[in-house]
Coordinates of C-alpha atoms in Angstrom, one line a residue:
X1004 CA 82.4 118.2 82.0
X1005 CA 80.2 118.7 78.8
X1006 CA 82.8 116.6 76.5
X1007 CA 85.3 114.2 76.9
X1008 CA 88.6 114.2 78.8
X1009 CA 91.2 113.4 76.4
X1010 CA 94.5 111.5 78.1
X1011 CA 97.3 111.8 75.7
X1012 CA 100.6 109.8 76.8
X1013 CA 102.4 106.6 77.0
X1014 CA 100.5 103.7 77.8
X1015 CA 102.0 100.9 79.8
X1016 CA 100.9 97.2 81.0
X1017 CA 101.5 96.5 84.3
X1018 CA 101.2 93.3 85.7
X1019 CA 101.1 92.4 89.7
X1020 CA 101.8 89.0 90.6
X1021 CA 100.8 88.6 93.7
X1022 CA 101.8 85.6 96.4
X1023 CA 102.6 84.5 99.9
X1024 CA 106.2 84.2 101.5
X1025 CA 106.5 81.9 104.3
X1026 CA 110.0 80.6 103.9
X1027 CA 113.3 81.2 102.4
X1028 CA 114.9 79.4 99.5
X1029 CA 117.3 76.7 101.0
X1030 CA 120.1 77.5 98.6
X1031 CA 120.1 81.4 98.9
X1032 CA 118.8 83.7 101.3
X1033 CA 115.7 84.9 99.3
X1034 CA 112.2 84.5 99.7
X1035 CA 110.2 81.8 98.0
X1036 CA 106.9 83.0 96.6
X1037 CA 103.9 80.9 96.8
X1038 CA 100.3 80.5 95.9
X1039 CA 100.8 83.3 93.0
X1040 CA 98.4 85.0 91.4
X1041 CA 98.7 87.3 88.3
X1042 CA 96.8 90.5 87.9
X1043 CA 97.0 92.8 84.7
X1044 CA 96.2 96.6 84.9
X1045 CA 96.6 99.6 82.9
X1046 CA 99.9 101.5 83.8
X1047 CA 101.0 105.1 82.8
X1048 CA 98.9 107.0 80.8
X1049 CA 96.4 104.1 80.6
X1050 CA 96.2 104.0 84.4
X1051 CA 95.2 107.9 84.6
X1052 CA 92.7 107.3 81.9
X1053 CA 91.1 104.4 83.6
X1054 CA 91.2 106.5 87.0
X1055 CA 89.1 109.5 85.6
X1056 CA 87.1 106.7 84.0
X1057 CA 86.1 104.9 87.3
X1058 CA 85.2 108.5 88.8
X1059 CA 82.5 108.5 86.0
X1060 CA 83.8 110.7 83.2
X1061 CA 83.8 110.1 79.4
X1062 CA 87.6 109.4 78.7
X1063 CA 89.5 109.0 75.3
X1064 CA 93.0 107.5 75.5
X1065 CA 95.2 108.6 72.9
X1066 CA 98.6 106.9 73.0
X1067 CA 101.0 104.9 70.9
X1068 CA 99.9 101.1 71.1
X1069 CA 100.9 98.4 69.1
X1070 CA 98.7 95.4 67.9
X1071 CA 100.7 93.1 70.1
X1072 CA 99.9 90.7 72.6
X1073 CA 100.6 92.9 75.5
X1074 CA 99.0 95.8 73.7
X1075 CA 95.7 94.1 73.1
X1076 CA 95.7 93.0 76.6
X1077 CA 95.9 96.5 77.8
X1078 CA 93.3 97.6 75.3
X1079 CA 91.3 95.1 76.7
X1080 CA 91.6 96.2 80.3
X1081 CA 90.6 99.4 79.4
X1082 CA 87.4 99.2 77.0
X1083 CA 84.7 100.0 77.2
X1084 CA 85.0 102.4 80.1
X1085 CA 87.8 104.3 78.2
X1086 CA 87.8 104.8 74.2
X1087 CA 91.2 103.7 73.0
X1088 CA 92.7 105.6 70.0
X1089 CA 95.9 104.2 69.0
X1090 CA 99.0 106.3 67.8
X1091 CA 100.6 104.1 65.0
X1092 CA 104.1 102.7 66.3
X1093 CA 106.3 99.8 65.1
X1094 CA 107.6 99.6 68.9
X1095 CA 106.5 96.9 71.3
X1096 CA 104.2 97.5 74.3
X1097 CA 105.8 98.4 77.2
X1098 CA 105.1 96.1 80.4
X1099 CA 106.1 96.0 84.0
X1100 CA 105.7 93.2 86.1
X1101 CA 105.8 93.8 89.9
X1102 CA 106.4 90.7 92.4
X1103 CA 104.4 91.4 95.5
X1104 CA 103.7 90.0 98.9
X1105 CA 101.8 91.1 101.6
X1106 CA 101.2 94.7 100.0
X1107 CA 104.7 95.2 99.2
X1108 CA 106.9 95.1 95.7
X1109 CA 109.8 92.8 96.2
X1110 CA 110.9 92.8 92.4
X1111 CA 110.1 94.4 89.3
X1112 CA 110.8 92.8 85.7
X1113 CA 110.3 95.4 82.7
X1114 CA 110.0 94.2 78.8
X1115 CA 109.0 95.9 75.7
X1116 CA 110.7 98.9 74.2
X1117 CA 111.7 101.9 76.4
X1118 CA 110.7 104.4 73.7
X1119 CA 107.8 104.3 71.2
X1120 CA 108.5 106.2 68.2
X1121 CA 105.1 107.7 66.9
X1122 CA 104.9 107.7 63.0
X1123 CA 102.1 110.0 62.6
X1124 CA 98.5 110.8 64.1
X1125 CA 95.4 109.4 62.9
X1126 CA 92.2 110.8 62.1
X1127 CA 90.6 109.4 65.0
X1128 CA 93.3 111.1 67.1
X1129 CA 92.6 114.4 65.7
X1130 CA 88.8 114.3 65.9
X1131 CA 89.4 113.1 69.7
X1132 CA 91.6 116.0 70.5
X1133 CA 89.4 118.7 68.8
X1134 CA 86.3 117.3 70.8
X1135 CA 88.1 117.2 74.2
X1136 CA 86.9 119.8 76.7
X1137 CA 90.1 119.0 79.0
X1138 CA 93.2 117.4 78.3
X1139 CA 95.7 115.4 80.5
X1140 CA 99.2 115.0 79.0
X1141 CA 100.6 111.5 80.8
X1142 CA 104.5 111.8 79.8
X1143 CA 106.3 108.9 80.5
X1144 CA 109.2 109.7 78.6
X1145 CA 108.4 106.9 76.0
X1146 CA 108.1 109.5 73.0
X1147 CA 104.5 110.0 72.8
X1148 CA 104.6 113.7 73.3
X1149 CA 107.7 114.0 71.1
X1150 CA 105.9 113.5 67.8
X1151 CA 105.5 117.0 66.2
X1152 CA 102.1 116.1 64.9
X1153 CA 101.0 115.1 68.3
X1154 CA 102.7 118.7 69.7
X1155 CA 100.9 120.7 67.3
X1156 CA 97.4 119.2 68.1
X1157 CA 98.4 119.8 71.9
X1158 CA 99.2 123.5 71.5
X1159 CA 96.1 124.2 69.4
X1160 CA 94.2 122.8 72.6
X1161 CA 95.9 124.5 75.2
X1162 CA 94.8 127.8 73.6
X1163 CA 91.1 127.0 74.4
X1164 CA 90.8 124.3 77.0
X1165 CA 92.5 123.4 80.4
X1166 CA 95.4 121.3 79.6
X1167 CA 97.2 119.5 82.5
X1168 CA 100.7 118.3 81.8
X1169 CA 102.2 115.3 84.1
X1170 CA 105.9 115.5 82.9
X1171 CA 108.6 113.3 83.0
X1172 CA 112.7 114.2 83.0
X1173 CA 113.3 111.9 79.7
X1174 CA 110.2 113.5 78.1
X1175 CA 109.3 116.7 76.2
X1176 CA 108.5 120.3 77.8
X1177 CA 105.2 121.0 78.0
X1178 CA 103.6 123.2 75.3
X1179 CA 102.9 126.9 75.6
X1180 CA 99.9 128.0 77.6
X1181 CA 99.7 124.7 79.5
X1182 CA 97.6 125.4 82.0
X1183 CA 99.2 123.3 84.8
X1184 CA 102.0 121.1 85.0
X1185 CA 102.4 118.7 88.1
X1186 CA 106.2 117.9 88.7
X1187 CA 107.3 116.0 91.8
X1188 CA 110.1 117.7 93.6
X1189 CA 112.8 115.3 92.3
X1190 CA 111.5 116.0 88.6
X1191 CA 111.1 119.9 89.4
X1192 CA 115.0 119.8 90.2
X1193 CA 115.9 118.1 87.2
X1194 CA 113.7 120.2 84.9
X1195 CA 115.5 123.3 86.7
X1196 CA 118.9 121.7 85.5
X1197 CA 117.7 121.4 82.1
X1198 CA 116.4 124.9 81.8
X1199 CA 119.8 126.4 83.6
X1200 CA 118.2 127.6 86.5
X1201 CA 120.2 128.0 89.9
X1202 CA 120.3 124.7 91.6
X1203 CA 118.2 124.3 95.0
X1204 CA 120.8 123.8 97.8
X1205 CA 118.0 122.5 100.0
X1206 CA 114.6 121.1 100.0
X1207 CA 113.0 124.3 101.7
X1208 CA 109.7 125.9 100.4
X1209 CA 111.8 129.0 99.4
X1210 CA 114.0 126.6 97.2
X1211 CA 110.9 125.1 96.1
X1212 CA 109.3 128.4 95.0
X1213 CA 112.2 129.8 93.3
X1214 CA 112.5 126.7 91.2
X1215 CA 108.6 126.7 90.3
X1216 CA 108.7 130.2 89.6
X1217 CA 111.4 129.4 87.1
X1218 CA 109.6 126.5 85.4
X1219 CA 106.6 128.7 84.8
X1220 CA 108.5 131.5 82.9
X1221 CA 110.5 128.8 81.2
X1222 CA 107.6 126.7 80.1
X1223 CA 105.3 129.4 79.3
X1224 CA 102.7 127.9 81.4
X1225 CA 99.8 129.2 83.4
X1226 CA 101.2 127.6 86.8
X1227 CA 103.0 124.8 88.2
X1228 CA 102.2 122.3 91.2
X1229 CA 105.1 120.8 92.7
X1230 CA 104.2 117.7 94.6
X1231 CA 105.7 117.3 97.6
X1232 CA 104.5 113.8 99.1
X1233 CA 103.7 114.2 102.6
X1234 CA 104.0 117.6 102.6
X1235 CA 101.5 118.4 100.0
X1236 CA 101.5 120.3 96.9
X1237 CA 103.0 124.0 96.3
X1238 CA 101.2 125.7 93.7
X1239 CA 103.1 128.5 91.8
X1240 CA 101.6 131.0 89.4
X1241 CA 105.5 132.2 88.5
X1242 CA 105.2 135.4 90.6
X1243 CA 103.5 136.4 94.0
X1244 CA 102.8 134.3 97.0
X1245 CA 102.5 130.6 96.2
X1246 CA 99.7 128.3 97.7
X1247 CA 100.7 125.3 99.8
X1248 CA 98.1 122.7 99.9
X1249 CA 98.8 120.3 103.1
X1250 CA 98.2 116.6 103.0
X1251 CA 96.3 114.8 105.1
X1252 CA 98.6 112.4 107.2
X1253 CA 98.8 109.1 105.9
X1254 CA 101.0 106.8 108.0
X1255 CA 101.7 103.9 105.5
X1256 CA 100.9 103.2 102.0
X1257 CA 102.1 102.4 98.5
X1258 CA 103.0 105.8 96.5
X1259 CA 102.8 103.9 93.0
X1260 CA 100.5 105.7 90.7
X1261 CA 100.0 108.9 93.2
X1262 CA 101.1 111.5 90.5
X1263 CA 98.6 109.6 88.0
X1264 CA 95.9 110.4 90.6
X1265 CA 96.7 113.7 91.3
X1266 CA 97.0 114.9 87.5
X1267 CA 93.9 112.9 86.8
X1268 CA 91.9 114.5 89.6
X1269 CA 93.3 117.8 89.0
X1270 CA 92.1 117.8 85.3
X1271 CA 88.6 116.6 86.0
X1272 CA 88.4 119.5 88.7
X1273 CA 89.5 122.0 86.1
X1274 CA 87.1 120.9 83.8
X1275 CA 84.3 121.0 86.3
X1276 CA 85.1 124.7 86.5
X1277 CA 87.1 124.9 89.5
X1278 CA 89.9 127.6 89.9
X1279 CA 93.2 126.2 90.0
X1280 CA 93.9 126.4 93.7
X1281 CA 90.6 124.2 94.2
X1282 CA 92.0 122.0 91.5
X1283 CA 95.1 121.6 93.4
X1284 CA 93.3 120.9 96.9
X1285 CA 91.4 118.4 95.2
X1286 CA 94.1 116.3 93.7
X1287 CA 96.0 116.5 97.1
X1288 CA 93.3 114.9 98.9
X1289 CA 92.8 112.2 96.1
X1290 CA 96.5 111.2 96.0
X1291 CA 96.6 111.0 99.7
X1292 CA 93.6 108.7 99.6
X1293 CA 94.9 106.6 96.8
X1294 CA 98.4 106.1 98.7
X1295 CA 96.7 105.1 102.0
X1296 CA 94.4 102.7 99.8
X1297 CA 97.6 100.6 98.8
X1298 CA 98.7 102.5 95.5
X1299 CA 97.8 101.5 92.0
X1300 CA 98.2 97.9 93.0
X1301 CA 95.0 98.0 95.2
X1302 CA 93.2 100.4 92.3
X1303 CA 90.1 97.9 91.1
X1304 CA 87.4 100.2 91.1
X1305 CA 88.1 101.2 87.4
X1306 CA 88.4 99.3 84.1
X1307 CA 91.2 97.3 85.2
X1308 CA 89.2 95.4 87.8
X1309 CA 89.0 91.7 87.2
X1310 CA 85.6 89.6 87.5
X1311 CA 84.7 88.9 91.0
X1312 CA 87.2 91.4 92.6
X1313 CA 86.1 93.2 95.8
X1314 CA 87.6 96.9 96.0
X1315 CA 90.1 96.5 98.7
X1316 CA 89.2 99.0 101.8
X1317 CA 92.3 101.2 102.3
X1318 CA 92.3 100.2 106.1
X1319 CA 92.4 96.6 105.0
X1320 CA 95.3 97.1 102.8
X1321 CA 97.3 99.1 105.1
X1322 CA 96.9 96.4 108.0
X1323 CA 98.2 93.9 105.4
X1324 CA 101.1 95.6 104.7
X1325 CA 102.0 96.1 108.5
X1326 CA 101.4 92.6 109.1
X1327 CA 103.3 91.3 106.0
X1328 CA 106.2 93.3 107.2
X1329 CA 106.0 91.4 110.6
X1330 CA 104.6 94.1 112.3
X1331 CA 102.0 94.2 115.2
X1332 CA 98.2 95.3 114.2
X1333 CA 96.8 97.3 117.4
X1334 CA 93.2 98.3 117.1
X1335 CA 90.9 100.6 119.8
X1336 CA 87.3 101.8 119.5
X1337 CA 84.8 104.2 120.7
X1338 CA 82.5 107.0 119.9
X1339 CA 85.1 110.0 120.2
X1340 CA 82.5 112.3 120.1
X1341 CA 84.1 115.2 121.6
X1342 CA 88.0 114.7 121.5
X1343 CA 89.5 115.2 124.9
X1344 CA 92.5 114.7 127.1
X1345 CA 91.5 111.4 128.2
X1346 CA 91.2 109.9 124.9
X1347 CA 94.5 111.1 123.7
X1348 CA 96.3 109.6 126.2
X1349 CA 94.5 106.4 125.6
X1350 CA 95.1 106.6 121.8
X1351 CA 99.0 107.2 122.3
X1352 CA 99.1 104.4 125.0
X1353 CA 97.6 102.0 122.5
X1354 CA 100.0 103.1 119.4
X1355 CA 102.7 102.3 121.7
X1356 CA 101.8 98.7 121.8
X1357 CA 102.5 98.2 118.3
X1358 CA 103.4 99.3 114.5
X1359 CA 99.9 100.7 113.6
X1360 CA 97.0 101.9 115.5
X1361 CA 93.5 101.4 113.8
X1362 CA 90.6 103.4 115.4
X1363 CA 87.3 101.6 115.1
X1364 CA 84.6 104.4 114.9
X1365 CA 80.9 104.2 115.8
X1366 CA 78.8 105.3 113.2
X1367 CA 76.4 108.0 114.0
X1368 CA 73.1 106.0 114.1
X1369 CA 75.2 103.6 116.3
X1370 CA 76.2 106.5 118.4
X1371 CA 72.6 107.4 118.7
X1372 CA 71.7 103.6 120.1
X1373 CA 74.3 103.6 122.6
X1374 CA 74.0 107.2 124.0
X1375 CA 70.5 108.6 122.9
X1376 CA 69.3 110.6 120.6
X1377 CA 71.0 113.7 121.6
X1378 CA 74.2 112.1 120.6
X1379 CA 76.4 112.5 118.4
X1380 CA 77.2 116.0 118.8
X1381 CA 79.8 115.7 116.0
X1382 CA 78.9 113.8 112.8
X1383 CA 81.2 110.7 111.9
X1384 CA 82.9 112.3 108.8
X1385 CA 84.3 115.2 111.1
X1386 CA 85.1 112.9 113.9
X1387 CA 87.2 110.5 111.8
X1388 CA 88.9 113.5 110.2
X1389 CA 89.9 114.8 113.6
X1390 CA 91.1 111.3 114.9
X1391 CA 93.0 110.9 111.5
X1392 CA 95.0 114.0 112.3
X1393 CA 96.5 112.9 115.2
X1394 CA 100.1 111.4 114.7
X1395 CA 99.4 108.2 117.0
X1396 CA 96.4 107.4 114.6
X1397 CA 97.4 105.4 111.6
X1398 CA 93.6 104.6 110.2
X1399 CA 90.3 105.1 111.0
X1400 CA 87.3 102.7 109.9
X1401 CA 83.9 103.4 110.8
X1402 CA 81.4 100.7 111.6
X1403 CA 77.6 100.3 111.6
X1404 CA 77.0 97.9 114.5
X1405 CA 76.6 98.3 118.1
X1406 CA 79.7 96.4 118.8
X1407 CA 83.1 96.5 116.7
X1408 CA 83.1 92.7 116.5
X1409 CA 82.8 92.3 112.6
X1410 CA 85.4 95.1 111.8
X1411 CA 87.7 93.2 114.2
X1412 CA 87.0 90.0 112.3
X1413 CA 87.8 91.6 109.5
X1414 CA 91.0 93.2 110.5
X1415 CA 92.3 90.6 112.9
X1416 CA 94.3 93.0 115.1
X1417 CA 96.9 91.4 117.1
X1418 CA 95.9 93.6 120.2
X1419 CA 92.7 95.4 120.8
X1420 CA 93.1 98.0 123.4
X1421 CA 90.5 99.6 125.3
X1422 CA 90.5 102.5 127.7
X1423 CA 88.5 102.7 131.0
X1424 CA 87.9 100.7 134.2
X1425 CA 87.4 97.5 132.8
X1426 CA 90.7 95.8 134.9
X1427 CA 89.7 92.3 136.5
X1428 CA 86.4 91.8 134.0
X1429 CA 86.4 90.3 130.5
X1430 CA 85.9 92.9 127.6
X1431 CA 83.3 91.5 125.4
X1432 CA 85.9 91.7 122.5
X1433 CA 88.4 89.3 124.3
X1434 CA 86.7 86.3 123.0
X1435 CA 86.7 87.5 119.5
X1436 CA 90.5 88.7 119.7
X1437 CA 91.3 85.2 121.1
X1438 CA 90.3 83.2 118.1
X1439 CA 92.9 84.1 116.2
X1440 CA 95.7 84.3 118.9
X1441 CA 95.1 88.1 119.7
X1442 CA 95.0 89.7 122.9
X1443 CA 92.7 92.3 124.1
X1444 CA 94.0 94.6 127.0
X1445 CA 92.6 97.6 129.2
X1446 CA 94.6 100.7 129.4
X1447 CA 94.0 103.2 132.5
X1448 CA 92.0 106.4 131.8
X1449 CA 92.5 110.1 132.8
X1450 CA 90.4 110.9 135.8
X1451 CA 87.5 113.1 135.2
X1452 CA 87.7 113.5 131.6
X1453 CA 84.7 112.2 129.7
X1454 CA 82.5 113.4 126.8
X1455 CA 79.4 113.2 129.2
X1456 CA 80.9 115.5 131.7
X1457 CA 82.0 117.9 129.3
X1458 CA 78.6 118.0 127.7
X1459 CA 76.9 118.4 131.2
X1460 CA 79.3 121.2 132.1
X1461 CA 78.6 123.1 128.8
X1462 CA 74.8 122.7 129.6
X1463 CA 75.0 123.8 133.0
X1464 CA 77.2 127.0 131.6
X1465 CA 74.9 127.9 128.9
X1466 CA 72.1 127.8 131.6
X1467 CA 73.6 130.4 133.9
X1468 CA 72.9 134.0 132.8
X1469 CA 75.8 135.3 134.3
X1470 CA 78.0 132.9 132.3
X1471 CA 76.4 134.3 129.3
X1472 CA 76.8 137.9 129.9
X1473 CA 80.8 137.0 130.5
X1474 CA 81.2 135.2 127.6
X1475 CA 79.9 138.2 125.5
X1476 CA 81.9 140.7 127.5
X1477 CA 85.0 138.6 127.1
X1478 CA 84.3 138.6 123.1
X1479 CA 83.9 142.4 123.0
X1480 CA 87.0 142.7 124.9
X1481 CA 88.7 140.3 122.3
X1482 CA 87.1 142.1 119.2
X1483 CA 88.3 145.5 120.4

């Protein structure tokens, strides 16, 4: 993008109060939160702005922001990565406090005004929007997009630059000629009722398509992308066959902030010259990774990150969440160069031993040191992607060492499952597991299935001229 991305909408101060629950209150059956630590972070439109800035883009946030304690605290979290242009308002800054333990939210406490009446726009806001090369409207239903002067500026920009509108049922309708509107399924159904569209009787793709087409017409926008959670997103241009962009499998995670991540990524993609289908595809991938990584609470790469905090690894967040619920974490490891039936059998067996399965995957350099210069046949990124698509695999983490000892110390699984003929011998990882009370186990392998044998078989077949001739004849027969 050659100019700034301007985010317009309702800014919120989110505060995570993280602690540890190890006992119940003696006078009531409620958990007691100890060792509490408060962590403020941007929320609402401010979160979307922080995400785009963390991705390396010039971002300006235009939002109602009062000069009160929470408002100043929020502005300090954003600047200097995000330039804040405050719209004048007399209402107190909205603040949400989430009480959390083990990666899970136990309770949310809200304060501040539910609506922020905007008394006008400043010259700085007008200048920012007229400089914008892309605009993201992050409507949280608190009044930022209801001001006539704001809507007039957004209407002006929608005629010349990409505008993405992340709507809210209590908010206002997108301005005409908006490039992309990004409601979730529940919001889509609510907007359809508001516009008198026929109600959906089921969540089928047929029903969602009909609602999306109706909203494109009602709003006068270019396209609507209905986010469908684990099903991905449906992109409709108002007529013709819609595009369904599937989401990668995410076994567990926190969906808080996923809509902001989706909308911010789509806006940046459009500003970079991608077409709508490419932008939505990038947004689905980004939102899924956000959920798997622990949601908004784990977002630490942007302006909301506190000094000294390390960016949490998504796998670590998932493991902490499972362990926080009292679940059993299982890990296994290997090269998984050519995935075969033996691998699948071992992975399914390992997953049955607990509540999540993490695959510790050897990096490309690690595989070369273990298997020789001709391996791996498949690079680590592709091996990880194939493994992640298996329903029995909850997460994949790549390690560069020759053994998974370090990654095991970081994840601390209760069970380490290894496939192969190791019964009666001591696994190298067993001592490490015992240091925190974990257990290493051996799972039976499927006889005759191995990557090495597959490679040898393929090499032998390729060396036989008759095999090549047969293969070519088969291809000609298929092609005809």
